[in-house]
Short mmCIF file of C-alpha atoms in Angstrom, two decimals:
data_model
loop_
_atom_site.label_atom_id
_atom_site.label_comp_id
_atom_site.label_asym_id
_atom_site.label_seq_id
_atom_site.Cartn_x
_atom_site.Cartn_y
_atom_site.Cartn_z
CA UNK X 1 0.02 -0.02 0.02
CA UNK X 2 1.42 3.24 -1.23
CA UNK X 3 0.79 6.54 0.77
CA UNK X 4 1.68 9.79 -0.71
CA UNK X 5 4.23 11.57 1.72
CA UNK X 6 2.62 14.38 3.47
CA UNK X 7 4.57 16.24 6.31
CA UNK X 8 5.50 13.05 8.57
CA UNK X 9 3.40 10.70 6.79
CA UNK X 10 5.03 7.33 5.80
CA UNK X 11 6.09 6.60 2.11
CA UNK X 12 4.58 3.26 2.17
CA UNK X 13 2.88 0.74 4.74
CA UNK X 14 2.92 -2.75 4.64
CA UNK X 15 0.93 -5.04 6.99
CA UNK X 16 1.71 -8.53 7.74
CA UNK X 17 0.23 -11.24 9.85
CA UNK X 18 2.17 -13.97 11.76
CA UNK X 19 0.71 -16.71 13.80
CA UNK X 20 3.66 -17.99 16.08
CA UNK X 21 6.76 -16.49 17.84
CA UNK X 22 8.92 -18.21 15.33
CA UNK X 23 7.25 -16.39 12.52
CA UNK X 24 7.90 -13.20 14.11
CA UNK X 25 11.64 -14.07 14.47
CA UNK X 26 11.73 -15.22 11.04
CA UNK X 27 10.00 -11.79 9.74
CA UNK X 28 12.90 -9.78 11.84
CA UNK X 29 15.57 -12.13 10.01
CA UNK X 30 14.25 -11.20 6.65
CA UNK X 31 14.05 -7.58 7.24
CA UNK X 32 17.67 -7.75 8.21
CA UNK X 33 18.76 -8.69 4.90
CA UNK X 34 17.80 -5.28 3.69
CA UNK X 35 19.27 -3.51 6.51
CA UNK X 36 22.65 -1.65 6.38
CA UNK X 37 24.91 0.51 8.71
CA UNK X 38 23.04 3.83 9.60
CA UNK X 39 19.48 2.41 9.51
CA UNK X 40 17.00 3.03 12.21
CA UNK X 41 14.17 0.97 13.30
CA UNK X 42 11.42 2.16 15.84
CA UNK X 43 9.60 -0.55 17.47
CA UNK X 44 6.23 0.15 19.08
CA UNK X 45 3.42 -2.24 20.57
CA UNK X 46 2.13 -3.38 23.84
CA UNK X 47 4.08 -5.40 26.24
CA UNK X 48 4.56 -8.96 25.10
CA UNK X 49 3.70 -8.03 21.45
CA UNK X 50 7.10 -9.66 20.38
CA UNK X 51 9.33 -6.64 20.08
CA UNK X 52 12.24 -8.34 21.61
CA UNK X 53 11.45 -11.67 19.60
CA UNK X 54 11.35 -9.60 16.41
CA UNK X 55 14.93 -8.01 17.45
CA UNK X 56 16.35 -11.45 18.03
CA UNK X 57 15.36 -12.24 14.48
CA UNK X 58 16.93 -9.28 13.24
CA UNK X 59 20.25 -10.07 14.94
CA UNK X 60 20.44 -13.48 13.66
CA UNK X 61 20.06 -11.98 10.15
CA UNK X 62 22.50 -9.27 10.72
CA UNK X 63 24.85 -12.04 12.13
CA UNK X 64 25.82 -10.44 15.45
CA UNK X 65 26.39 -11.78 18.74
CA UNK X 66 23.62 -13.78 20.34
CA UNK X 67 22.13 -13.23 23.71
CA UNK X 68 19.63 -10.34 22.70
CA UNK X 69 17.03 -9.61 25.52
CA UNK X 70 15.43 -6.51 26.54
CA UNK X 71 17.68 -3.86 27.70
CA UNK X 72 15.07 -2.06 29.71
CA UNK X 73 17.49 -2.11 33.08
CA UNK X 74 20.55 -0.89 31.16
CA UNK X 75 18.85 1.17 28.27
CA UNK X 76 21.43 0.11 25.57
CA UNK X 77 23.17 -2.90 24.44
CA UNK X 78 25.49 -3.28 21.55
CA UNK X 79 25.73 -6.68 19.81
CA UNK X 80 28.94 -6.80 17.70
CA UNK X 81 29.12 -8.22 14.37
CA UNK X 82 30.49 -11.70 14.34
CA UNK X 83 33.36 -12.28 11.68
CA UNK X 84 32.32 -16.09 11.30
CA UNK X 85 28.59 -15.16 11.16
CA UNK X 86 26.14 -14.77 8.00
CA UNK X 87 27.45 -11.20 7.51
CA UNK X 88 30.94 -10.69 8.28
CA UNK X 89 32.01 -7.12 8.26
CA UNK X 90 28.51 -6.13 8.54
CA UNK X 91 26.85 -3.47 11.08
CA UNK X 92 26.72 -3.93 14.75
CA UNK X 93 23.38 -3.75 16.37
CA UNK X 94 22.58 -1.28 18.79
CA UNK X 95 19.44 -2.38 20.99
CA UNK X 96 17.87 0.25 22.88
CA UNK X 97 14.83 0.31 25.28
CA UNK X 98 13.20 3.81 25.68
CA UNK X 99 10.56 2.35 28.24
CA UNK X 100 11.90 4.83 30.66
CA UNK X 101 12.80 7.84 28.51
CA UNK X 102 10.15 10.57 28.38
CA UNK X 103 11.59 12.56 25.78
CA UNK X 104 13.94 13.20 22.92
CA UNK X 105 16.39 15.09 25.07
CA UNK X 106 16.82 11.97 27.35
CA UNK X 107 17.40 9.92 24.24
CA UNK X 108 20.33 12.40 23.26
CA UNK X 109 21.87 11.82 26.84
CA UNK X 110 22.62 8.25 25.87
CA UNK X 111 24.74 9.51 22.68
CA UNK X 112 23.32 7.40 20.03
CA UNK X 113 24.84 9.62 17.49
CA UNK X 114 28.22 8.11 18.33
CA UNK X 115 27.05 4.59 16.85
CA UNK X 116 24.12 5.53 14.37
CA UNK X 117 26.19 5.84 11.13
CA UNK X 118 28.11 2.53 11.94
CA UNK X 119 25.37 0.11 13.18
CA UNK X 120 21.76 -0.75 12.77
CA UNK X 121 19.76 0.80 15.63
CA UNK X 122 16.47 -0.66 17.12
CA UNK X 123 14.97 1.40 19.47
CA UNK X 124 11.79 -0.08 21.48
CA UNK X 125 9.52 2.42 22.80
CA UNK X 126 10.83 4.97 20.52
CA UNK X 127 8.06 6.62 18.92
CA UNK X 128 8.03 10.41 19.39
CA UNK X 129 11.79 10.17 20.87
CA UNK X 130 14.06 9.29 18.09
CA UNK X 131 12.66 10.84 14.84
CA UNK X 132 15.27 13.65 15.21
CA UNK X 133 18.33 11.45 15.16
CA UNK X 134 18.19 10.65 11.15
CA UNK X 135 16.01 11.74 8.41
CA UNK X 136 15.13 7.99 7.54
CA UNK X 137 13.59 5.34 9.61
CA UNK X 138 11.45 2.28 9.77
CA UNK X 139 8.85 2.07 12.30
CA UNK X 140 7.56 -1.43 12.99
CA UNK X 141 4.48 -1.68 15.05
CA UNK X 142 3.35 -5.02 16.50
CA UNK X 143 -0.21 -5.79 17.96
CA UNK X 144 -1.13 -9.03 19.98
CA UNK X 145 -4.72 -10.22 20.83
CA UNK X 146 -3.86 -9.84 24.36
CA UNK X 147 -1.20 -7.49 25.95
CA UNK X 148 0.14 -5.54 28.85
CA UNK X 149 -0.36 -1.68 29.38
CA UNK X 150 2.10 0.74 28.04
CA UNK X 151 3.77 3.16 30.31
CA UNK X 152 1.74 6.06 31.53
CA UNK X 153 3.52 8.63 29.26
CA UNK X 154 2.69 6.76 26.43
CA UNK X 155 -1.05 6.81 27.12
CA UNK X 156 -0.76 10.81 26.64
CA UNK X 157 1.11 10.11 23.42
CA UNK X 158 -1.26 7.78 21.82
CA UNK X 159 0.73 4.77 21.87
CA UNK X 160 -1.07 1.45 21.57
CA UNK X 161 -1.79 0.22 24.95
CA UNK X 162 -3.83 -3.13 24.09
CA UNK X 163 -6.48 -4.67 26.29
CA UNK X 164 -4.58 -5.94 29.22
CA UNK X 165 -4.54 -2.82 31.32
CA UNK X 166 -5.33 -3.72 34.87
CA UNK X 167 -8.61 -2.28 36.11
CA UNK X 168 -8.63 -0.20 38.96
CA UNK X 169 -9.88 -1.47 42.38
CA UNK X 170 -8.82 -2.23 45.91
CA UNK X 171 -5.12 -3.09 46.01
CA UNK X 172 -5.11 -2.94 42.18
CA UNK X 173 -2.91 -0.67 40.00
CA UNK X 174 -4.03 2.20 38.35
CA UNK X 175 -4.77 1.94 34.61
CA UNK X 176 -1.49 4.07 33.88
CA UNK X 177 0.82 1.49 35.85
CA UNK X 178 2.25 -0.91 33.11
CA UNK X 179 1.49 -4.61 33.64
CA UNK X 180 5.01 -6.20 33.16
CA UNK X 181 4.12 -9.32 31.30
CA UNK X 182 7.52 -10.13 29.67
CA UNK X 183 6.82 -13.93 29.66
CA UNK X 184 3.89 -13.84 27.59
CA UNK X 185 5.80 -12.37 24.56
CA UNK X 186 6.43 -15.96 23.43
CA UNK X 187 3.20 -16.97 23.19
CA UNK X 188 1.90 -18.40 19.66
CA UNK X 189 -1.14 -16.15 19.06
CA UNK X 190 -1.47 -14.20 15.71
CA UNK X 191 0.06 -10.89 15.58
CA UNK X 192 -0.28 -8.08 13.11
CA UNK X 193 3.07 -6.31 12.33
CA UNK X 194 2.70 -3.08 10.69
CA UNK X 195 6.15 -1.73 8.82
CA UNK X 196 6.17 1.96 7.84
CA UNK X 197 8.88 3.53 5.71
CA UNK X 198 10.04 7.18 6.33
CA UNK X 199 12.49 9.26 4.32
CA UNK X 200 14.73 8.86 1.03
CA UNK X 201 16.41 5.74 2.23
CA UNK X 202 12.99 4.07 2.36
CA UNK X 203 11.59 5.64 -0.81
CA UNK X 204 10.87 2.20 -2.18
CA UNK X 205 9.16 -0.60 -0.10
CA UNK X 206 11.65 -3.77 0.45
CA UNK X 207 10.61 -6.94 -0.62
CA UNK X 208 10.67 -9.40 2.41
CA UNK X 209 11.91 -12.90 1.77
CA UNK X 210 9.68 -14.50 4.86
CA UNK X 211 8.12 -17.75 3.96
CA UNK X 212 4.50 -18.58 5.17
CA UNK X 213 4.13 -14.69 6.22
CA UNK X 214 1.33 -12.67 4.62
#
C-alpha cells in the first residue's frame, strides 16, 4: 500500500500477519537482509507483543552476537558483528529500550549519535523520541490479541496499549501502571505487524523473503 508523503506521513505501509513467535523471529531475520549501517528502526507495541523476539530475528539476520534480551534495565546493549557469522564485516546492532525515557532530550543523553552511522539501531518504545536522529527510519508496530499496558507517558502520546490494562480497584494498580508481562511474549498467538517507511532511504518498499508470512 503506497501513501503519498505529506509532512511526516510514511511513504509506504506494509501490514503482515504472523501466527507464531517463530514467524515473528523469521520476519525480523528477513528484514535484516535489507538493512545496512545507519538504519534506524523504531519498534512500538504493547508489552508482550514480540518486540524482543523480532529484534532477536534481526540480530540473527545481521549476524551479530547472540543473547539479545530486553535492555530495559541498562537502556542500551551493543551486539557486535561476528566475523564468522552470515554477514562478516556487517554492521553491529545497537538495541535500545526507551521504556523509561520520556523525551527526545533523554535519548540525546545516551549518545546514540556515536554509533548511529556504523550500526543498525533498534529502539523499542521509541516513537516521538528518536525521529530527530536521522531523516529516514522504519517504524515497526506489533499488535497481539492480549497485551500488557503501556507506560503512563505513552498513554498521553497515543501509543497502543492493548486490552491488558489492569482495572482499578482495591489493591489494584491504576490504569497508567504498566503490567510487566514479559513471559507472554513467546505465546503462539496471531500478531499483526505493520511496517512503515519514512525518508529517502526507504523511498521504495523492500521485498521481504519471509516464507509463510502474509
